[in-house]
C-alpha cells in the first residue's frame, strides 16, 4: 500500500465494488452489513458531537460507570462488524489466490495505518508527543483487528469460540484476582483496577485520556475482551457463509443474540457490564444486541429486499472510517477557530450553537439539533463521494 489512504473509483454495477475500510467484499456483498456499519457510524457522530456537553439527553450519554445506555452499544457494534467483514473479505481474497501470510501482512499494515490515524486525531494540531494520548478508538480497532486476524485465518469456528471464551474468562480472572499495588484485588473503580495500573505503567499518565490521566477507556488490558467482540462478529460471519437458508440464518442470529444477552446479564451480577472496562459481561451483552440488530438488517435488506430506507446508512457504511476520521478532525477545527470581537471571542462551534440553535430552542433540544445537523452535514459529503463512486480505503 503506497499511501495511508487512497481514493479509488470503481463501477458500482461492475464485477467488484470498492472495499469498505472494514474489510469489504465483492459484488454480492451483504448490503445489510454496509447498512449496519453506516448506522453505527451515524450513531458515533450523533453522540460525539452535541451542541454542548452540558445538555444531552440521557440515552445519548455513556453510562457513568457500571451499566449501559444505547450510546454504550455503538463502539462494540463497530468491532462486531469488523469481525463479520473479516471473514467475508478473507474468504474472497483467499479464493483469488492470496496466502494467509500475505493476508496477515496486509492486516498488519492496515492496523498500523489505523493506529497512526488515531494518533493524528489526538495530536491535531500541535502534536506534542510528550503528552499525546496513545490509546484511543482507532487504536483499539487497529489492535483488536490485528490480534483477531490469525484466529480468523487459521482457526476453525470451534477454535475461535474457545479462544473467545478464554479471553473473556481470563480477563475476568485478571481483573478480579490479581492484586493492584496499593489497592488490592478485584477493585473495579475508576483508576483503581488492574487495567488502569498497567496503562499508567506502560504509557505514563501523560499519555492517557486527558479527562482522567489515571485510566483510559481504550486501555491496553481491556483490548483483550475487545478482541473477543471481534471474534463474536467473526463467528457470525462464518454462520452467514454456511448453506443454511436465509430464514435459518436469521433465526440463528436471534437465538445467538438471546444467548449473549442472557449470559451477559447473568455475568453482570459478579462482573458488572461496564464500557470503560470493556468487561466480559459487556462483551456478551453487546454481542447479543449486535446479533439482534444485524439480524433485523439482514432480514429486511438482504432477504426481503427492502433497501430504500437503508440507503443513507449504506452511504455512510461504504466510507465509514473516512466519515469518522474526517468528521472528528473537522469537529476539532470548529473548536479551534475563534470568532467575535476581540476579548469576547468564542469557538466557532460555540458561536454556531448559540446563534443558530440555542437562540430559539431549549438547551437540550438545541444540543440535539446541532448533533443531528452534524450527522446530516457529513451524510451529504459522504453522499457526494458515494455518487461519484469514490470509496476511501485504508
Short mmCIF file of C-alpha atoms in Angstrom, two decimals:
data_model
loop_
_atom_site.label_atom_id
_atom_site.label_comp_id
_atom_site.label_asym_id
_atom_site.label_seq_id
_atom_site.Cartn_x
_atom_site.Cartn_y
_atom_site.Cartn_z
CA UNK A 1 0.00 0.00 0.00
CA UNK A 2 1.71 3.13 -1.17
CA UNK A 3 -0.17 5.67 0.90
CA UNK A 4 -2.13 5.54 4.16
CA UNK A 5 -5.38 6.44 2.43
CA UNK A 6 -6.22 6.08 -1.22
CA UNK A 7 -9.31 7.19 -3.08
CA UNK A 8 -10.43 4.84 -5.83
CA UNK A 9 -13.26 4.97 -8.29
CA UNK A 10 -14.89 1.73 -9.34
CA UNK A 11 -18.03 0.85 -11.26
CA UNK A 12 -20.91 0.27 -8.90
CA UNK A 13 -22.51 -2.25 -11.24
CA UNK A 14 -19.31 -4.00 -12.26
CA UNK A 15 -17.91 -7.28 -11.08
CA UNK A 16 -16.50 -5.67 -7.97
CA UNK A 17 -17.20 -2.63 -5.84
CA UNK A 18 -14.74 -0.80 -3.67
CA UNK A 19 -13.89 -2.45 -0.41
CA UNK A 20 -15.03 -0.58 2.64
CA UNK A 21 -12.46 0.34 5.26
CA UNK A 22 -13.50 -2.53 7.50
CA UNK A 23 -13.00 -5.42 5.16
CA UNK A 24 -15.00 -5.03 2.00
CA UNK A 25 -16.48 -7.57 -0.32
CA UNK A 26 -17.01 -8.03 -3.98
CA UNK A 27 -20.23 -7.95 -5.88
CA UNK A 28 -22.81 -9.89 -3.93
CA UNK A 29 -21.68 -8.21 -0.73
CA UNK A 30 -24.06 -8.05 2.18
CA UNK A 31 -25.79 -4.71 1.84
CA UNK A 32 -27.15 -5.25 5.35
CA UNK A 33 -23.60 -5.23 6.72
CA UNK A 34 -22.87 -1.92 5.00
CA UNK A 35 -26.13 -0.52 6.38
CA UNK A 36 -25.37 -1.77 9.90
CA UNK A 37 -21.90 -0.25 9.69
CA UNK A 38 -23.34 3.04 8.47
CA UNK A 39 -25.98 3.06 11.19
CA UNK A 40 -23.20 2.59 13.73
CA UNK A 41 -21.07 5.38 12.30
CA UNK A 42 -24.05 7.74 12.21
CA UNK A 43 -24.63 6.89 15.88
CA UNK A 44 -20.98 7.68 16.65
CA UNK A 45 -21.27 11.10 15.03
CA UNK A 46 -24.52 11.81 16.84
CA UNK A 47 -23.25 11.07 20.35
CA UNK A 48 -19.79 12.57 19.80
CA UNK A 49 -20.97 15.95 18.55
CA UNK A 50 -23.63 17.56 20.76
CA UNK A 51 -24.02 21.31 20.65
CA UNK A 52 -22.93 21.44 24.29
CA UNK A 53 -21.79 18.68 26.62
CA UNK A 54 -23.75 20.28 29.46
CA UNK A 55 -27.15 19.48 27.90
CA UNK A 56 -27.57 15.97 26.48
CA UNK A 57 -30.45 13.52 26.59
CA UNK A 58 -29.62 10.55 28.83
CA UNK A 59 -29.67 7.87 26.06
CA UNK A 60 -27.01 9.86 24.20
CA UNK A 61 -24.61 9.78 27.16
CA UNK A 62 -22.37 6.93 28.22
CA UNK A 63 -23.25 5.25 31.50
CA UNK A 64 -21.27 7.00 34.28
CA UNK A 65 -19.52 3.70 35.13
CA UNK A 66 -21.33 0.37 35.58
CA UNK A 67 -24.40 -0.19 33.43
CA UNK A 68 -25.19 0.80 29.87
CA UNK A 69 -27.08 3.20 27.63
CA UNK A 70 -27.72 2.99 23.85
CA UNK A 71 -24.54 5.04 23.41
CA UNK A 72 -22.52 2.24 25.00
CA UNK A 73 -23.59 -0.13 22.21
CA UNK A 74 -22.01 1.85 19.38
CA UNK A 75 -18.32 1.01 19.71
CA UNK A 76 -18.77 -2.75 20.30
CA UNK A 77 -21.18 -2.84 17.35
CA UNK A 78 -18.38 -1.49 15.18
CA UNK A 79 -15.89 -4.12 16.37
CA UNK A 80 -18.55 -6.81 15.84
CA UNK A 81 -18.93 -5.58 12.25
CA UNK A 82 -15.15 -5.72 11.79
CA UNK A 83 -15.26 -9.40 12.72
CA UNK A 84 -18.09 -10.20 10.30
CA UNK A 85 -16.37 -8.33 7.46
CA UNK A 86 -13.02 -10.04 8.11
CA UNK A 87 -14.48 -13.47 7.37
CA UNK A 88 -16.16 -12.32 4.16
CA UNK A 89 -13.08 -10.41 2.98
CA UNK A 90 -10.50 -13.09 3.78
CA UNK A 91 -12.60 -15.78 2.12
CA UNK A 92 -12.89 -13.68 -1.04
CA UNK A 93 -9.17 -12.88 -1.14
CA UNK A 94 -8.13 -16.48 -0.49
CA UNK A 95 -10.38 -17.55 -3.37
CA UNK A 96 -8.39 -15.16 -5.55
CA UNK A 97 -5.14 -16.85 -4.55
CA UNK A 98 -3.95 -14.75 -1.59
CA UNK A 99 -1.97 -16.69 1.01
CA UNK A 100 -2.73 -16.46 4.69
CA UNK A 101 0.70 -15.00 5.31
CA UNK A 102 0.03 -12.25 2.80
CA UNK A 103 -3.33 -11.53 4.40
CA UNK A 104 -1.72 -11.30 7.83
CA UNK A 105 0.89 -8.88 6.47
CA UNK A 106 -1.85 -6.78 4.87
CA UNK A 107 -3.76 -6.73 8.15
CA UNK A 108 -0.62 -5.56 9.95
CA UNK A 109 -0.19 -2.68 7.50
CA UNK A 110 -3.81 -1.65 7.83
CA UNK A 111 -3.61 -1.83 11.61
CA UNK A 112 -0.51 0.36 11.62
CA UNK A 113 -2.28 2.95 9.45
CA UNK A 114 -5.38 2.96 11.66
CA UNK A 115 -3.24 3.34 14.78
CA UNK A 116 -1.36 6.24 13.18
CA UNK A 117 -4.62 7.94 12.17
CA UNK A 118 -5.76 7.70 15.79
CA UNK A 119 -2.60 9.49 16.90
CA UNK A 120 -3.16 12.14 14.23
CA UNK A 121 -6.60 12.86 15.68
CA UNK A 122 -5.29 13.04 19.24
CA UNK A 123 -2.37 15.30 18.41
CA UNK A 124 -4.01 17.72 16.00
CA UNK A 125 -2.97 20.48 15.56
CA UNK A 126 0.12 20.81 17.78
CA UNK A 127 1.43 17.24 18.13
CA UNK A 128 3.15 17.44 21.47
CA UNK A 129 4.45 13.88 21.68
CA UNK A 130 5.34 14.32 25.34
CA UNK A 131 1.65 14.41 26.25
CA UNK A 132 -0.23 12.92 23.28
CA UNK A 133 -2.84 10.33 24.22
CA UNK A 134 -1.68 6.93 22.92
CA UNK A 135 -4.76 4.70 23.35
CA UNK A 136 -7.95 5.63 21.51
CA UNK A 137 -10.85 4.47 19.36
CA UNK A 138 -8.96 3.91 16.11
CA UNK A 139 -6.06 2.45 18.07
CA UNK A 140 -8.37 -0.11 19.68
CA UNK A 141 -9.88 -1.01 16.33
CA UNK A 142 -6.36 -1.48 14.95
CA UNK A 143 -5.13 -3.71 17.78
CA UNK A 144 -8.30 -5.79 18.03
CA UNK A 145 -8.39 -6.29 14.26
CA UNK A 146 -4.72 -7.26 14.09
CA UNK A 147 -4.85 -9.65 17.04
CA UNK A 148 -8.03 -11.34 15.77
CA UNK A 149 -6.63 -11.85 12.27
CA UNK A 150 -4.55 -15.00 12.98
CA UNK A 151 -7.53 -16.62 14.72
CA UNK A 152 -9.84 -15.86 11.80
CA UNK A 153 -7.27 -17.13 9.28
CA UNK A 154 -6.03 -20.29 10.99
CA UNK A 155 -8.70 -21.43 13.45
CA UNK A 156 -11.98 -23.13 12.69
CA UNK A 157 -15.14 -21.79 14.28
CA UNK A 158 -14.77 -24.02 17.35
CA UNK A 159 -11.24 -22.77 17.90
CA UNK A 160 -12.40 -19.18 17.59
CA UNK A 161 -15.21 -19.80 20.07
CA UNK A 162 -12.80 -21.39 22.54
CA UNK A 163 -10.33 -18.51 22.16
CA UNK A 164 -13.10 -16.00 22.75
CA UNK A 165 -14.15 -17.85 25.92
CA UNK A 166 -10.53 -17.98 27.12
CA UNK A 167 -10.12 -14.24 26.57
CA UNK A 168 -13.31 -13.39 28.46
CA UNK A 169 -12.70 -15.79 31.34
CA UNK A 170 -9.02 -14.87 31.52
CA UNK A 171 -9.81 -11.15 31.62
CA UNK A 172 -12.36 -11.74 34.40
CA UNK A 173 -9.75 -13.64 36.39
CA UNK A 174 -7.10 -10.96 35.88
CA UNK A 175 -9.41 -8.13 36.86
CA UNK A 176 -10.81 -9.82 39.95
CA UNK A 177 -7.94 -11.96 41.28
CA UNK A 178 -4.69 -10.13 40.52
CA UNK A 179 -3.90 -7.55 43.25
CA UNK A 180 -3.15 -3.98 42.21
CA UNK A 181 -0.26 -2.40 44.17
CA UNK A 182 -1.63 -0.19 46.91
CA UNK A 183 -5.23 -1.14 46.13
CA UNK A 184 -5.75 -4.89 46.24
CA UNK A 185 -7.58 -7.35 44.03
CA UNK A 186 -11.00 -7.01 42.45
CA UNK A 187 -11.45 -3.25 42.87
CA UNK A 188 -13.37 -2.05 39.80
CA UNK A 189 -13.40 1.68 40.49
CA UNK A 190 -12.08 4.35 38.10
CA UNK A 191 -8.30 4.36 38.09
CA UNK A 192 -8.02 1.55 40.66
CA UNK A 193 -8.41 -1.55 38.51
CA UNK A 194 -5.58 -3.66 37.11
CA UNK A 195 -6.01 -2.27 33.59
CA UNK A 196 -5.57 1.32 34.78
CA UNK A 197 -2.44 0.34 36.71
CA UNK A 198 -0.96 -1.33 33.60
CA UNK A 199 -1.77 1.71 31.43
CA UNK A 200 -0.03 4.06 33.85
CA UNK A 201 2.97 1.74 33.97
CA UNK A 202 3.21 1.25 30.19
CA UNK A 203 2.14 4.62 28.77
CA UNK A 204 2.58 7.00 31.69
CA UNK A 205 -0.19 9.24 32.99
CA UNK A 206 0.65 11.99 30.50
CA UNK A 207 -0.33 9.71 27.60
CA UNK A 208 -3.76 8.66 28.89
CA UNK A 209 -7.24 10.09 28.45
CA UNK A 210 -6.99 13.81 29.20
CA UNK A 211 -10.10 13.91 31.40
CA UNK A 212 -8.64 11.37 33.79
CA UNK A 213 -4.89 10.83 33.44
CA UNK A 214 -5.32 7.85 35.78
CA UNK A 215 -7.11 5.47 33.40
CA UNK A 216 -8.12 5.22 29.76
CA UNK A 217 -11.41 3.86 28.32
CA UNK A 218 -9.44 2.26 25.49
CA UNK A 219 -6.65 0.88 27.68
CA UNK A 220 -4.23 -1.92 26.91
CA UNK A 221 -5.57 -4.77 29.07
CA UNK A 222 -9.20 -4.20 28.08
CA UNK A 223 -8.16 -4.76 24.46
CA UNK A 224 -8.22 -8.49 25.29
CA UNK A 225 -12.01 -8.69 25.68
CA UNK A 226 -12.36 -6.26 22.75
CA UNK A 227 -10.69 -8.94 20.63
CA UNK A 228 -13.46 -11.20 21.90
CA UNK A 229 -16.01 -8.78 20.46
CA UNK A 230 -14.32 -9.07 17.05
CA UNK A 231 -14.32 -12.87 17.33
CA UNK A 232 -18.05 -12.90 18.06
CA UNK A 233 -18.51 -10.98 14.83
CA UNK A 234 -16.26 -13.46 13.02
CA UNK A 235 -18.38 -16.36 14.27
CA UNK A 236 -21.44 -14.60 12.87
CA UNK A 237 -19.60 -14.16 9.57
CA UNK A 238 -18.93 -17.89 9.44
CA UNK A 239 -22.57 -18.60 10.21
CA UNK A 240 -23.59 -16.45 7.26
CA UNK A 241 -21.28 -18.44 4.97
CA UNK A 242 -22.99 -21.75 5.75
CA UNK A 243 -25.52 -23.38 3.43
CA UNK A 244 -28.43 -22.61 5.75
CA UNK A 245 -31.49 -20.90 4.35
CA UNK A 246 -31.88 -17.15 4.93
CA UNK A 247 -34.65 -17.85 7.42
CA UNK A 248 -32.47 -20.29 9.35
CA UNK A 249 -29.61 -17.79 9.38
CA UNK A 250 -31.88 -15.06 10.69
CA UNK A 251 -33.36 -17.26 13.39
CA UNK A 252 -29.87 -18.41 14.33
CA UNK A 253 -28.76 -14.82 14.77
CA UNK A 254 -31.69 -14.08 17.06
CA UNK A 255 -31.03 -17.24 19.09
CA UNK A 256 -27.34 -16.34 19.42
CA UNK A 257 -28.36 -12.83 20.43
CA UNK A 258 -30.64 -14.16 23.15
CA UNK A 259 -27.86 -16.38 24.48
CA UNK A 260 -25.45 -13.45 24.55
CA UNK A 261 -27.95 -11.24 26.37
CA UNK A 262 -28.72 -13.93 28.94
CA UNK A 263 -25.07 -14.73 29.65
CA UNK A 264 -24.11 -11.06 29.77
CA UNK A 265 -26.87 -10.19 32.23
CA UNK A 266 -26.07 -13.24 34.36
CA UNK A 267 -22.36 -12.39 34.45
CA UNK A 268 -23.26 -8.80 35.30
CA UNK A 269 -24.08 -9.96 38.84
CA UNK A 270 -20.39 -10.65 39.57
CA UNK A 271 -18.55 -8.74 36.82
CA UNK A 272 -20.68 -5.68 36.00
CA UNK A 273 -21.46 -4.54 32.48
CA UNK A 274 -19.03 -1.66 32.03
CA UNK A 275 -17.94 0.01 28.80
CA UNK A 276 -14.77 1.79 30.08
CA UNK A 277 -13.52 -1.53 31.48
CA UNK A 278 -14.93 -3.48 28.50
CA UNK A 279 -15.90 -6.22 30.92
CA UNK A 280 -16.62 -9.77 29.78
CA UNK A 281 -20.30 -9.36 30.63
CA UNK A 282 -20.31 -6.22 28.47
CA UNK A 283 -18.83 -8.19 25.55
CA UNK A 284 -21.53 -10.86 25.71
CA UNK A 285 -24.37 -8.40 26.29
CA UNK A 286 -23.38 -6.06 23.46
CA UNK A 287 -22.60 -9.03 21.22
CA UNK A 288 -26.14 -10.25 21.80
CA UNK A 289 -27.52 -6.83 20.99
CA UNK A 290 -25.41 -6.69 17.82
CA UNK A 291 -26.74 -10.07 16.70
CA UNK A 292 -30.31 -8.83 17.11
CA UNK A 293 -29.79 -5.56 15.23
CA UNK A 294 -27.82 -7.24 12.46
CA UNK A 295 -30.45 -9.98 12.14
CA UNK A 296 -33.11 -7.35 11.56
CA UNK A 297 -30.95 -5.56 8.97
CA UNK A 298 -30.14 -8.85 7.23
CA UNK A 299 -33.76 -9.98 7.08
CA UNK A 300 -35.16 -6.66 5.90
CA UNK A 301 -32.42 -5.69 3.45
CA UNK A 302 -30.81 -8.84 2.03
CA UNK A 303 -33.68 -11.29 2.41
CA UNK A 304 -36.79 -9.16 1.90
CA UNK A 305 -35.08 -6.69 -0.41
CA UNK A 306 -36.31 -3.59 1.45
CA UNK A 307 -33.25 -1.48 0.72
CA UNK A 308 -34.51 2.04 0.06
CA UNK A 309 -34.83 3.03 3.72
CA UNK A 310 -31.25 1.87 4.34
CA UNK A 311 -29.63 3.92 1.58
CA UNK A 312 -28.35 6.74 3.86
CA UNK A 313 -26.77 4.16 6.15
CA UNK A 314 -25.18 2.32 3.21
CA UNK A 315 -23.72 5.65 2.08
CA UNK A 316 -22.14 6.09 5.50
CA UNK A 317 -21.10 2.45 5.69
CA UNK A 318 -19.18 2.48 2.40
CA UNK A 319 -16.87 5.23 3.72
CA UNK A 320 -17.06 4.50 7.43
CA UNK A 321 -13.50 5.19 8.58
CA UNK A 322 -13.31 8.27 6.37
CA UNK A 323 -16.56 9.59 7.86
CA UNK A 324 -15.33 9.04 11.40
CA UNK A 325 -11.84 10.43 10.86
CA UNK A 326 -12.80 13.50 8.82
CA UNK A 327 -15.78 14.41 11.00
CA UNK A 328 -13.66 14.10 14.13
CA UNK A 329 -10.94 16.26 12.62
CA UNK A 330 -13.48 18.86 11.50
CA UNK A 331 -15.07 18.91 14.95
CA UNK A 332 -11.67 19.75 16.40
CA UNK A 333 -11.24 22.56 13.87
CA UNK A 334 -14.61 24.05 14.88
CA UNK A 335 -13.34 24.36 18.45
CA UNK A 336 -10.02 25.93 17.37
CA UNK A 337 -11.37 28.70 15.15
CA UNK A 338 -12.22 31.77 17.24
CA UNK A 339 -14.84 34.33 16.22
CA UNK A 340 -16.30 37.51 17.74
CA UNK A 341 -14.99 40.82 18.96
CA UNK A 342 -11.52 40.93 20.44
CA UNK A 343 -11.66 39.98 24.10
CA UNK A 344 -15.02 38.26 23.65
CA UNK A 345 -14.07 35.59 21.19
CA UNK A 346 -15.58 32.12 21.38
CA UNK A 347 -15.04 28.91 19.43
CA UNK A 348 -16.80 28.78 16.08
CA UNK A 349 -18.76 25.75 17.27
CA UNK A 350 -20.00 27.69 20.31
CA UNK A 351 -20.98 30.64 18.12
CA UNK A 352 -22.94 28.42 15.73
CA UNK A 353 -24.65 26.63 18.61
CA UNK A 354 -25.63 29.81 20.42
CA UNK A 355 -26.79 31.79 17.38
CA UNK A 356 -28.34 29.10 15.17
CA UNK A 357 -29.83 26.70 17.71
CA UNK A 358 -29.83 27.94 21.32
CA UNK A 359 -31.38 31.26 20.27
CA UNK A 360 -34.79 29.60 19.81
CA UNK A 361 -34.57 26.08 21.29
CA UNK A 362 -34.16 24.86 24.86
CA UNK A 363 -30.53 23.97 25.65
CA UNK A 364 -31.05 20.21 25.45
CA UNK A 365 -33.04 20.36 22.20
CA UNK A 366 -30.59 22.85 20.73
CA UNK A 367 -27.75 20.48 21.60
CA UNK A 368 -29.56 17.58 19.92
CA UNK A 369 -30.41 19.69 16.86
CA UNK A 370 -26.74 20.62 16.44
CA UNK A 371 -25.74 16.94 16.60
CA UNK A 372 -28.41 15.92 14.08
CA UNK A 373 -27.30 18.69 11.74
CA UNK A 374 -23.73 17.44 12.01
CA UNK A 375 -24.82 13.92 11.06
CA UNK A 376 -26.79 15.21 8.05
CA UNK A 377 -23.92 17.50 7.02
CA UNK A 378 -21.49 14.62 6.83
CA UNK A 379 -24.07 12.39 5.18
CA UNK A 380 -24.18 14.98 2.39
CA UNK A 381 -20.41 14.82 1.97
CA UNK A 382 -20.39 11.02 2.00
CA UNK A 383 -23.27 11.01 -0.48
CA UNK A 384 -21.21 13.05 -2.96
CA UNK A 385 -18.37 10.53 -2.66
CA UNK A 386 -20.82 7.65 -2.99
CA UNK A 387 -22.47 9.08 -6.11
CA UNK A 388 -19.04 9.59 -7.68
CA UNK A 389 -18.07 6.01 -6.79
CA UNK A 390 -15.23 7.24 -4.57
CA UNK A 391 -14.56 4.97 -1.62
CA UNK A 392 -11.67 5.87 0.65
CA UNK A 393 -9.83 2.76 1.72
CA UNK A 394 -7.31 2.23 4.49
#
